[in-house]
Amino acid sequence: MTDTARQQRVSRPLDLFEFMARYGTLIALALLILFNFAFTRNFATMQTLNVNLTQVCTIVIVAVGMTLVIATGGIDLSVGSLMAISGALAPMIFLGKIVPIDNVALAVAAAMIIAIGVAGLFGLFNGWLIARFRIQPIVATLVLFIAGRGIAQVLTNGNLQTFRVPEFQWIGLGRLFGVPVQVVLMVLLVIAAAFVLKRTVFGRQIIAIGGNERAAELSGIAVAKVKLIVYAISGLCAGIAGLVVIAINSSSDANLVGMGMELDAIAAVAVGGTLLSGGKATIIGTLLGAMTIQLVRYTLLANGVPDAAALVVKAGIIVLAVWIQQQGRAA
């Protein structure tokens, strides 16, 4: 066997891994859909579609911000707690628990703006800790992962807040030209983030920082500023997701809103093809990753597999996705 033939033979598995790293999530999603059409009862119904969309939209909204953070080589463990803060604060405002506001529309608008803004400020705080003091992102965001939910519980005294305010719940239950509002929000965020990453200087700066932060600094990129912005965006996305969740549930429970969301968002990013080490990101991949994970869980539950087992399968998918990414990079 010649050296050229030997090299080609050795390279074939790596080429396959590279192909799977690029298209594996899309292929897996397509196979899951085909499997469910063939073997899962009532899969091809609007009710099933609505259930899966409701579950996946909030994950994608949070994962959009998480993708930008991870692209810089960071991580954000605080998103679930920021959802809880946003979800706790909004009802307090539109129900008049802080300052009575007679106009319902004004109260709802103020609640949304303030709740999302506060979540964004907490995200900015994460970025400040990381950029100013060079604290490891996993440590810096762990602060609000722990304290953030405590803040939400203090705001509500640990009590469940129930409400029936259609003007607010429109964000989670309303429809725009027949399409759920939360789906519209998700699509707009995905398009905006994909555009930023692919078509703007800021997007290229994010990727450059994740690829080699020191080189990015030497090339004149304001690394600290970029990190502040991406963590603030992650906080804003978490704030929006928190409002969607409580709107759907007609209630806000600081103990439960956003619980485990940081793990779902990171999983969606990883399965979608964004490198967890930074330097490469794909928003569309994140969307496909979230849809794949949700559909895996739905498929298992719909076919009688316990939820605990579904969680194990999800963990296995993440490990497999990261391993394929590593092999694809080696190719």
Short mmCIF file of the C-alpha atoms (twelve columns), coordinates in Angstrom:
data_MODEL
# 
_entry.id   MODEL 
# 
loop_
_atom_site.group_PDB 
_atom_site.id 
_atom_site.type_symbol 
_atom_site.label_atom_id 
_atom_site.label_alt_id 
_atom_site.label_comp_id 
_atom_site.label_asym_id 
_atom_site.label_seq_id 
_atom_site.Cartn_x 
_atom_site.Cartn_y 
_atom_site.Cartn_z 
_atom_site.pdbx_PDB_model_num 
ATOM 1   C CA . MET A 1   0.000   0.000  0.000  1 
ATOM 2   C CA . THR A 2   1.381   3.410  -0.982 1 
ATOM 3   C CA . ASP A 3   1.838   6.242  1.484  1 
ATOM 4   C CA . THR A 4   -0.918  8.209  -0.259 1 
ATOM 5   C CA . ALA A 5   -3.398  5.334  -0.008 1 
ATOM 6   C CA . ARG A 6   -2.482  4.746  3.622  1 
ATOM 7   C CA . GLN A 7   -3.060  8.416  4.423  1 
ATOM 8   C CA . GLN A 8   -6.421  8.370  2.667  1 
ATOM 9   C CA . ARG A 9   -7.493  5.286  4.599  1 
ATOM 10  C CA . VAL A 10  -6.501  6.842  7.906  1 
ATOM 11  C CA . SER A 11  -8.290  10.081 7.063  1 
ATOM 12  C CA . ARG A 12  -11.663 8.504  6.201  1 
ATOM 13  C CA . PRO A 13  -12.947 8.102  9.808  1 
ATOM 14  C CA . LEU A 14  -11.908 11.671 10.560 1 
ATOM 15  C CA . ASP A 15  -13.781 12.915 7.475  1 
ATOM 16  C CA . LEU A 16  -16.858 11.101 8.758  1 
ATOM 17  C CA . PHE A 17  -16.509 12.754 12.166 1 
ATOM 18  C CA . GLU A 18  -16.163 16.143 10.498 1 
ATOM 19  C CA . PHE A 19  -19.332 15.457 8.504  1 
ATOM 20  C CA . MET A 20  -21.190 14.375 11.649 1 
ATOM 21  C CA . ALA A 21  -19.963 17.432 13.552 1 
ATOM 22  C CA . ARG A 22  -21.508 19.609 10.843 1 
ATOM 23  C CA . TYR A 23  -24.696 17.759 9.998  1 
ATOM 24  C CA . GLY A 24  -25.193 15.180 12.763 1 
ATOM 25  C CA . THR A 25  -27.757 17.225 14.696 1 
ATOM 26  C CA . LEU A 26  -29.870 17.844 11.614 1 
ATOM 27  C CA . ILE A 27  -29.730 14.153 10.660 1 
ATOM 28  C CA . ALA A 28  -30.663 13.080 14.193 1 
ATOM 29  C CA . LEU A 29  -33.603 15.508 14.243 1 
ATOM 30  C CA . ALA A 30  -34.855 14.221 10.889 1 
ATOM 31  C CA . LEU A 31  -34.614 10.594 12.048 1 
ATOM 32  C CA . LEU A 32  -36.478 11.398 15.265 1 
ATOM 33  C CA . ILE A 33  -39.292 13.043 13.325 1 
ATOM 34  C CA . LEU A 34  -39.555 10.067 10.957 1 
ATOM 35  C CA . PHE A 35  -39.531 7.626  13.888 1 
ATOM 36  C CA . ASN A 36  -42.337 9.483  15.641 1 
ATOM 37  C CA . PHE A 37  -44.425 9.699  12.487 1 
ATOM 38  C CA . ALA A 38  -44.105 5.936  12.154 1 
ATOM 39  C CA . PHE A 39  -44.373 4.701  15.741 1 
ATOM 40  C CA . THR A 40  -45.685 7.416  18.103 1 
ATOM 41  C CA . ARG A 41  -49.437 7.781  18.343 1 
ATOM 42  C CA . ASN A 42  -50.919 11.268 17.912 1 
ATOM 43  C CA . PHE A 43  -47.546 12.734 16.944 1 
ATOM 44  C CA . ALA A 44  -48.856 14.489 13.843 1 
ATOM 45  C CA . THR A 45  -51.332 16.691 15.733 1 
ATOM 46  C CA . MET A 46  -51.436 20.387 16.589 1 
ATOM 47  C CA . GLN A 47  -51.603 19.512 20.290 1 
ATOM 48  C CA . THR A 48  -48.301 17.627 20.105 1 
ATOM 49  C CA . LEU A 49  -46.725 20.446 18.112 1 
ATOM 50  C CA . ASN A 50  -47.878 23.030 20.667 1 
ATOM 51  C CA . VAL A 51  -46.559 20.963 23.581 1 
ATOM 52  C CA . ASN A 52  -43.122 20.607 22.027 1 
ATOM 53  C CA . LEU A 53  -42.978 24.246 20.946 1 
ATOM 54  C CA . THR A 54  -43.897 25.385 24.461 1 
ATOM 55  C CA . GLN A 55  -41.100 23.283 25.901 1 
ATOM 56  C CA . VAL A 56  -38.450 24.224 23.352 1 
ATOM 57  C CA . CYS A 57  -39.057 27.976 22.972 1 
ATOM 58  C CA . THR A 58  -37.819 29.002 26.403 1 
ATOM 59  C CA . ILE A 59  -34.774 26.737 26.050 1 
ATOM 60  C CA . VAL A 60  -33.877 28.328 22.711 1 
ATOM 61  C CA . ILE A 61  -34.384 31.885 24.004 1 
ATOM 62  C CA . VAL A 62  -31.967 31.241 26.871 1 
ATOM 63  C CA . ALA A 63  -29.617 29.212 24.664 1 
ATOM 64  C CA . VAL A 64  -29.234 32.106 22.201 1 
ATOM 65  C CA . GLY A 65  -27.565 34.183 24.922 1 
ATOM 66  C CA . MET A 66  -25.655 31.133 26.128 1 
ATOM 67  C CA . THR A 67  -24.271 30.556 22.625 1 
ATOM 68  C CA . LEU A 68  -22.743 34.030 22.543 1 
ATOM 69  C CA . VAL A 69  -21.241 33.553 26.000 1 
ATOM 70  C CA . ILE A 70  -19.769 30.138 25.172 1 
ATOM 71  C CA . ALA A 71  -18.422 31.482 21.868 1 
ATOM 72  C CA . THR A 72  -16.177 33.799 23.914 1 
ATOM 73  C CA . GLY A 73  -14.881 30.805 25.881 1 
ATOM 74  C CA . GLY A 74  -17.167 31.483 28.858 1 
ATOM 75  C CA . ILE A 75  -20.188 29.892 30.527 1 
ATOM 76  C CA . ASP A 76  -23.254 31.243 32.314 1 
ATOM 77  C CA . LEU A 77  -24.661 29.166 35.148 1 
ATOM 78  C CA . SER A 78  -26.906 31.975 36.403 1 
ATOM 79  C CA . VAL A 79  -29.566 31.986 33.653 1 
ATOM 80  C CA . GLY A 80  -32.070 29.831 35.566 1 
ATOM 81  C CA . SER A 81  -31.847 32.069 38.613 1 
ATOM 82  C CA . LEU A 82  -32.185 35.201 36.465 1 
ATOM 83  C CA . MET A 83  -35.360 33.697 35.011 1 
ATOM 84  C CA . ALA A 84  -36.625 33.307 38.579 1 
ATOM 85  C CA . ILE A 85  -35.808 36.949 39.391 1 
ATOM 86  C CA . SER A 86  -37.530 38.224 36.258 1 
ATOM 87  C CA . GLY A 87  -40.499 35.961 36.870 1 
ATOM 88  C CA . ALA A 88  -40.782 37.090 40.484 1 
ATOM 89  C CA . LEU A 89  -40.428 40.809 39.808 1 
ATOM 90  C CA . ALA A 90  -42.880 41.209 36.914 1 
ATOM 91  C CA . PRO A 91  -46.076 40.134 38.795 1 
ATOM 92  C CA . MET A 92  -45.121 42.347 41.718 1 
ATOM 93  C CA . ILE A 93  -45.187 45.322 39.348 1 
ATOM 94  C CA . PHE A 94  -48.263 44.644 37.214 1 
ATOM 95  C CA . LEU A 95  -50.265 43.503 40.266 1 
ATOM 96  C CA . GLY A 96  -49.386 46.764 42.015 1 
ATOM 97  C CA . LYS A 97  -47.544 45.224 44.948 1 
ATOM 98  C CA . ILE A 98  -44.726 47.765 44.712 1 
ATOM 99  C CA . VAL A 99  -46.457 50.891 43.346 1 
ATOM 100 C CA . PRO A 100 -50.145 50.854 42.330 1 
ATOM 101 C CA . ILE A 101 -50.579 51.545 38.610 1 
ATOM 102 C CA . ASP A 102 -54.186 52.037 37.498 1 
ATOM 103 C CA . ASN A 103 -53.577 51.570 33.776 1 
ATOM 104 C CA . VAL A 104 -53.185 47.834 33.094 1 
ATOM 105 C CA . ALA A 105 -51.322 48.286 29.807 1 
ATOM 106 C CA . LEU A 106 -48.871 50.689 31.442 1 
ATOM 107 C CA . ALA A 107 -48.395 48.336 34.402 1 
ATOM 108 C CA . VAL A 108 -47.685 45.381 32.093 1 
ATOM 109 C CA . ALA A 109 -45.262 47.392 29.946 1 
ATOM 110 C CA . ALA A 110 -43.418 48.615 33.045 1 
ATOM 111 C CA . ALA A 111 -43.298 45.080 34.464 1 
ATOM 112 C CA . MET A 112 -41.792 43.636 31.290 1 
ATOM 113 C CA . ILE A 113 -39.238 46.399 30.785 1 
ATOM 114 C CA . ILE A 114 -38.098 46.481 34.413 1 
ATOM 115 C CA . ALA A 115 -38.009 42.686 34.879 1 
ATOM 116 C CA . ILE A 116 -36.027 42.093 31.676 1 
ATOM 117 C CA . GLY A 117 -33.805 45.093 32.410 1 
ATOM 118 C CA . VAL A 118 -32.967 43.863 35.908 1 
ATOM 119 C CA . ALA A 119 -32.041 40.439 34.511 1 
ATOM 120 C CA . GLY A 120 -29.816 42.197 31.988 1 
ATOM 121 C CA . LEU A 121 -28.136 44.200 34.749 1 
ATOM 122 C CA . PHE A 122 -27.414 41.023 36.674 1 
ATOM 123 C CA . GLY A 123 -25.927 39.589 33.483 1 
ATOM 124 C CA . LEU A 124 -23.809 42.731 33.225 1 
ATOM 125 C CA . PHE A 125 -22.682 42.088 36.796 1 
ATOM 126 C CA . ASN A 126 -21.509 38.621 35.730 1 
ATOM 127 C CA . GLY A 127 -19.552 40.170 32.877 1 
ATOM 128 C CA . TRP A 128 -18.049 42.772 35.200 1 
ATOM 129 C CA . LEU A 129 -16.758 40.111 37.579 1 
ATOM 130 C CA . ILE A 130 -15.225 38.208 34.676 1 
ATOM 131 C CA . ALA A 131 -13.813 41.166 32.727 1 
ATOM 132 C CA . ARG A 132 -12.703 43.394 35.619 1 
ATOM 133 C CA . PHE A 133 -11.384 40.829 38.088 1 
ATOM 134 C CA . ARG A 134 -10.609 38.019 35.627 1 
ATOM 135 C CA . ILE A 135 -12.625 35.540 37.677 1 
ATOM 136 C CA . GLN A 136 -13.274 32.245 35.925 1 
ATOM 137 C CA . PRO A 137 -16.743 32.426 34.296 1 
ATOM 138 C CA . ILE A 138 -17.923 29.215 35.974 1 
ATOM 139 C CA . VAL A 139 -17.063 30.719 39.379 1 
ATOM 140 C CA . ALA A 140 -18.360 34.225 38.651 1 
ATOM 141 C CA . THR A 141 -21.744 33.025 37.386 1 
ATOM 142 C CA . LEU A 142 -22.006 30.491 40.196 1 
ATOM 143 C CA . VAL A 143 -22.467 33.487 42.511 1 
ATOM 144 C CA . LEU A 144 -25.829 34.373 40.970 1 
ATOM 145 C CA . PHE A 145 -26.681 30.727 40.355 1 
ATOM 146 C CA . ILE A 146 -26.840 30.466 44.145 1 
ATOM 147 C CA . ALA A 147 -27.763 33.992 45.235 1 
ATOM 148 C CA . GLY A 148 -30.096 34.806 42.342 1 
ATOM 149 C CA . ARG A 149 -32.761 32.304 43.310 1 
ATOM 150 C CA . GLY A 150 -32.435 33.483 46.893 1 
ATOM 151 C CA . ILE A 151 -33.112 37.040 45.693 1 
ATOM 152 C CA . ALA A 152 -36.223 35.860 43.860 1 
ATOM 153 C CA . GLN A 153 -37.445 34.048 46.970 1 
ATOM 154 C CA . VAL A 154 -36.836 37.100 49.147 1 
ATOM 155 C CA . LEU A 155 -38.790 39.300 46.706 1 
ATOM 156 C CA . THR A 156 -41.831 37.023 46.963 1 
ATOM 157 C CA . ASN A 157 -41.302 35.814 50.543 1 
ATOM 158 C CA . GLY A 158 -41.251 32.349 49.009 1 
ATOM 159 C CA . ASN A 159 -44.942 32.609 48.096 1 
ATOM 160 C CA . LEU A 160 -46.598 31.527 44.865 1 
ATOM 161 C CA . GLN A 161 -47.897 34.494 42.844 1 
ATOM 162 C CA . THR A 162 -50.993 33.683 40.802 1 
ATOM 163 C CA . PHE A 163 -52.634 35.997 38.294 1 
ATOM 164 C CA . ARG A 164 -55.051 36.287 35.389 1 
ATOM 165 C CA . VAL A 165 -53.827 39.232 33.338 1 
ATOM 166 C CA . PRO A 166 -54.408 38.578 29.614 1 
ATOM 167 C CA . GLU A 167 -52.471 41.704 28.641 1 
ATOM 168 C CA . PHE A 168 -49.353 40.173 30.197 1 
ATOM 169 C CA . GLN A 169 -50.014 36.516 29.452 1 
ATOM 170 C CA . TRP A 170 -50.171 37.332 25.754 1 
ATOM 171 C CA . ILE A 171 -46.379 36.891 25.683 1 
ATOM 172 C CA . GLY A 172 -46.797 33.199 26.521 1 
ATOM 173 C CA . LEU A 173 -50.308 32.307 25.411 1 
ATOM 174 C CA . GLY A 174 -51.113 34.794 22.658 1 
ATOM 175 C CA . ARG A 175 -50.926 34.305 18.923 1 
ATOM 176 C CA . LEU A 176 -49.748 36.592 16.157 1 
ATOM 177 C CA . PHE A 177 -51.305 35.732 12.782 1 
ATOM 178 C CA . GLY A 178 -52.001 32.264 14.185 1 
ATOM 179 C CA . VAL A 179 -48.420 31.719 15.374 1 
ATOM 180 C CA . PRO A 180 -47.701 31.551 19.142 1 
ATOM 181 C CA . VAL A 181 -46.077 34.791 20.310 1 
ATOM 182 C CA . GLN A 182 -43.315 32.901 22.095 1 
ATOM 183 C CA . VAL A 183 -42.410 31.206 18.794 1 
ATOM 184 C CA . VAL A 184 -42.240 34.613 17.102 1 
ATOM 185 C CA . LEU A 185 -39.950 35.859 19.887 1 
ATOM 186 C CA . MET A 186 -37.761 32.786 19.549 1 
ATOM 187 C CA . VAL A 187 -37.444 33.146 15.767 1 
ATOM 188 C CA . LEU A 188 -36.657 36.874 15.974 1 
ATOM 189 C CA . LEU A 189 -33.935 36.271 18.561 1 
ATOM 190 C CA . VAL A 190 -32.428 33.438 16.523 1 
ATOM 191 C CA . ILE A 191 -32.369 35.562 13.360 1 
ATOM 192 C CA . ALA A 192 -30.906 38.570 15.167 1 
ATOM 193 C CA . ALA A 193 -28.196 36.558 16.921 1 
ATOM 194 C CA . ALA A 194 -27.295 34.644 13.740 1 
ATOM 195 C CA . PHE A 195 -26.976 37.940 11.867 1 
ATOM 196 C CA . VAL A 196 -24.771 39.429 14.579 1 
ATOM 197 C CA . LEU A 197 -22.435 36.437 14.589 1 
ATOM 198 C CA . LYS A 198 -22.141 36.112 10.815 1 
ATOM 199 C CA . ARG A 199 -22.448 39.651 9.512  1 
ATOM 200 C CA . THR A 200 -21.110 42.121 12.088 1 
ATOM 201 C CA . VAL A 201 -17.741 43.171 13.470 1 
ATOM 202 C CA . PHE A 202 -19.040 42.455 16.965 1 
ATOM 203 C CA . GLY A 203 -19.792 38.859 15.985 1 
ATOM 204 C CA . ARG A 204 -16.302 38.379 14.587 1 
ATOM 205 C CA . GLN A 205 -14.876 39.838 17.794 1 
ATOM 206 C CA . ILE A 206 -16.823 37.291 19.848 1 
ATOM 207 C CA . ILE A 207 -15.392 34.420 17.827 1 
ATOM 208 C CA . ALA A 208 -11.873 35.892 17.938 1 
ATOM 209 C CA . ILE A 209 -11.954 36.163 21.722 1 
ATOM 210 C CA . GLY A 210 -13.087 32.553 22.074 1 
ATOM 211 C CA . GLY A 211 -10.437 31.381 19.632 1 
ATOM 212 C CA . ASN A 212 -7.504  33.168 21.264 1 
ATOM 213 C CA . GLU A 213 -8.204  35.874 23.820 1 
ATOM 214 C CA . ARG A 214 -4.623  37.088 24.049 1 
ATOM 215 C CA . ALA A 215 -4.343  37.432 20.278 1 
ATOM 216 C CA . ALA A 216 -7.676  39.285 20.242 1 
ATOM 217 C CA . GLU A 217 -6.337  41.769 22.803 1 
ATOM 218 C CA . LEU A 218 -3.152  42.327 20.814 1 
ATOM 219 C CA . SER A 219 -5.203  42.953 17.666 1 
ATOM 220 C CA . GLY A 220 -6.999  45.821 19.382 1 
ATOM 221 C CA . ILE A 221 -10.304 44.170 20.319 1 
ATOM 222 C CA . ALA A 222 -11.835 45.576 23.530 1 
ATOM 223 C CA . VAL A 223 -12.163 42.143 25.135 1 
ATOM 224 C CA . ALA A 224 -13.602 43.412 28.433 1 
ATOM 225 C CA . LYS A 225 -16.305 45.414 26.650 1 
ATOM 226 C CA . VAL A 226 -17.314 42.492 24.452 1 
ATOM 227 C CA . LYS A 227 -17.603 40.199 27.470 1 
ATOM 228 C CA . LEU A 228 -19.718 42.741 29.329 1 
ATOM 229 C CA . ILE A 229 -22.093 42.909 26.383 1 
ATOM 230 C CA . VAL A 230 -22.454 39.145 25.813 1 
ATOM 231 C CA . TYR A 231 -23.173 38.443 29.480 1 
ATOM 232 C CA . ALA A 232 -25.685 41.288 29.536 1 
ATOM 233 C CA . ILE A 233 -27.361 39.770 26.450 1 
ATOM 234 C CA . SER A 234 -27.451 36.391 28.198 1 
ATOM 235 C CA . GLY A 235 -29.170 38.043 31.165 1 
ATOM 236 C CA . LEU A 236 -31.713 39.771 28.906 1 
ATOM 237 C CA . CYS A 237 -32.528 36.482 27.180 1 
ATOM 238 C CA . ALA A 238 -33.025 34.801 30.556 1 
ATOM 239 C CA . GLY A 239 -35.298 37.654 31.622 1 
ATOM 240 C CA . ILE A 240 -37.476 37.231 28.529 1 
ATOM 241 C CA . ALA A 241 -37.673 33.465 29.050 1 
ATOM 242 C CA . GLY A 242 -38.709 33.973 32.673 1 
ATOM 243 C CA . LEU A 243 -41.671 36.101 31.580 1 
ATOM 244 C CA . VAL A 244 -42.733 33.543 28.967 1 
ATOM 245 C CA . VAL A 245 -42.693 30.739 31.542 1 
ATOM 246 C CA . ILE A 246 -44.832 32.524 34.145 1 
ATOM 247 C CA . ALA A 247 -47.223 33.766 31.460 1 
ATOM 248 C CA . ILE A 248 -47.852 30.190 30.340 1 
ATOM 249 C CA . ASN A 249 -48.309 28.935 33.907 1 
ATOM 250 C CA . SER A 250 -50.457 31.894 35.077 1 
ATOM 251 C CA . SER A 251 -48.278 31.917 38.157 1 
ATOM 252 C CA . SER A 252 -44.776 32.609 39.391 1 
ATOM 253 C CA . ASP A 253 -42.958 30.303 41.781 1 
ATOM 254 C CA . ALA A 254 -39.459 31.534 42.638 1 
ATOM 255 C CA . ASN A 255 -38.577 28.018 43.751 1 
ATOM 256 C CA . LEU A 256 -39.254 26.466 40.354 1 
ATOM 257 C CA . VAL A 257 -39.047 29.038 37.540 1 
ATOM 258 C CA . GLY A 258 -35.905 28.390 35.502 1 
ATOM 259 C CA . MET A 259 -34.867 25.375 37.561 1 
ATOM 260 C CA . GLY A 260 -32.268 23.422 35.552 1 
ATOM 261 C CA . MET A 261 -32.533 25.768 32.580 1 
ATOM 262 C CA . GLU A 262 -28.793 26.459 32.581 1 
ATOM 263 C CA . LEU A 263 -28.147 22.778 31.901 1 
ATOM 264 C CA . ASP A 264 -30.746 22.581 29.122 1 
ATOM 265 C CA . ALA A 265 -29.297 25.685 27.459 1 
ATOM 266 C CA . ILE A 266 -25.724 24.414 27.647 1 
ATOM 267 C CA . ALA A 267 -26.878 21.047 26.298 1 
ATOM 268 C CA . ALA A 268 -28.612 22.712 23.338 1 
ATOM 269 C CA . VAL A 269 -25.473 24.706 22.548 1 
ATOM 270 C CA . ALA A 270 -23.210 21.653 22.781 1 
ATOM 271 C CA . VAL A 271 -25.436 19.337 20.751 1 
ATOM 272 C CA . GLY A 272 -25.924 22.089 18.172 1 
ATOM 273 C CA . GLY A 273 -22.234 22.193 17.314 1 
ATOM 274 C CA . THR A 274 -20.889 25.236 19.173 1 
ATOM 275 C CA . LEU A 275 -17.503 24.428 20.689 1 
ATOM 276 C CA . LEU A 276 -17.643 24.583 24.486 1 
ATOM 277 C CA . SER A 277 -14.049 25.816 24.442 1 
ATOM 278 C CA . GLY A 278 -15.090 28.852 22.369 1 
ATOM 279 C CA . GLY A 279 -13.999 30.177 19.002 1 
ATOM 280 C CA . LYS A 280 -16.851 28.663 16.989 1 
ATOM 281 C CA . ALA A 281 -20.587 29.201 17.266 1 
ATOM 282 C CA . THR A 282 -23.742 28.413 15.343 1 
ATOM 283 C CA . ILE A 283 -27.089 29.864 16.392 1 
ATOM 284 C CA . ILE A 284 -29.025 27.706 13.928 1 
ATOM 285 C CA . GLY A 285 -27.191 24.703 15.373 1 
ATOM 286 C CA . THR A 286 -28.314 25.750 18.851 1 
ATOM 287 C CA . LEU A 287 -31.919 25.872 17.633 1 
ATOM 288 C CA . LEU A 288 -31.584 22.390 16.116 1 
ATOM 289 C CA . GLY A 289 -29.835 21.132 19.241 1 
ATOM 290 C CA . ALA A 290 -32.662 22.334 21.489 1 
ATOM 291 C CA . MET A 291 -35.264 20.803 19.193 1 
ATOM 292 C CA . THR A 292 -33.380 17.494 19.107 1 
ATOM 293 C CA . ILE A 293 -33.049 17.255 22.880 1 
ATOM 294 C CA . GLN A 294 -36.714 18.141 23.389 1 
ATOM 295 C CA . LEU A 295 -37.839 15.626 20.771 1 
ATOM 296 C CA . VAL A 296 -35.683 12.883 22.299 1 
ATOM 297 C CA . ARG A 297 -37.343 13.495 25.653 1 
ATOM 298 C CA . TYR A 298 -40.817 13.576 24.106 1 
ATOM 299 C CA . THR A 299 -40.163 10.409 22.094 1 
ATOM 300 C CA . LEU A 300 -39.025 8.465  25.142 1 
ATOM 301 C CA . LEU A 301 -41.917 9.652  27.331 1 
ATOM 302 C CA . ALA A 302 -44.499 9.053  24.590 1 
ATOM 303 C CA . ASN A 303 -43.235 5.487  24.241 1 
ATOM 304 C CA . GLY A 304 -43.376 4.650  27.944 1 
ATOM 305 C CA . VAL A 305 -39.789 5.363  28.995 1 
ATOM 306 C CA . PRO A 306 -39.609 7.018  32.460 1 
ATOM 307 C CA . ASP A 307 -38.446 10.626 32.654 1 
ATOM 308 C CA . ALA A 308 -35.442 9.613  34.770 1 
ATOM 309 C CA . ALA A 309 -34.235 7.399  31.941 1 
ATOM 310 C CA . ALA A 310 -34.842 10.222 29.474 1 
ATOM 311 C CA . LEU A 311 -32.466 12.399 31.490 1 
ATOM 312 C CA . VAL A 312 -29.786 9.716  31.283 1 
ATOM 313 C CA . VAL A 313 -30.250 9.487  27.522 1 
ATOM 314 C CA . LYS A 314 -29.981 13.283 27.248 1 
ATOM 315 C CA . ALA A 315 -26.716 13.219 29.163 1 
ATOM 316 C CA . GLY A 316 -25.411 10.518 26.839 1 
ATOM 317 C CA . ILE A 317 -26.338 12.615 23.795 1 
ATOM 318 C CA . ILE A 318 -24.350 15.549 25.172 1 
ATOM 319 C CA . VAL A 319 -21.280 13.399 25.772 1 
ATOM 320 C CA . LEU A 320 -21.569 11.940 22.269 1 
ATOM 321 C CA . ALA A 321 -21.970 15.391 20.707 1 
ATOM 322 C CA . VAL A 322 -18.896 16.776 22.467 1 
ATOM 323 C CA . TRP A 323 -16.847 13.715 21.489 1 
ATOM 324 C CA . ILE A 324 -17.871 14.042 17.827 1 
ATOM 325 C CA . GLN A 325 -16.934 17.731 17.934 1 
ATOM 326 C CA . GLN A 326 -13.473 16.857 19.233 1 
ATOM 327 C CA . GLN A 327 -12.974 14.225 16.551 1 
ATOM 328 C CA . GLY A 328 -14.238 16.630 13.905 1 
ATOM 329 C CA . ARG A 329 -11.709 19.267 14.986 1 
ATOM 330 C CA . ALA A 330 -8.967  16.692 14.769 1 
ATOM 331 C CA . ALA A 331 -9.978  16.060 11.175 1 
# 
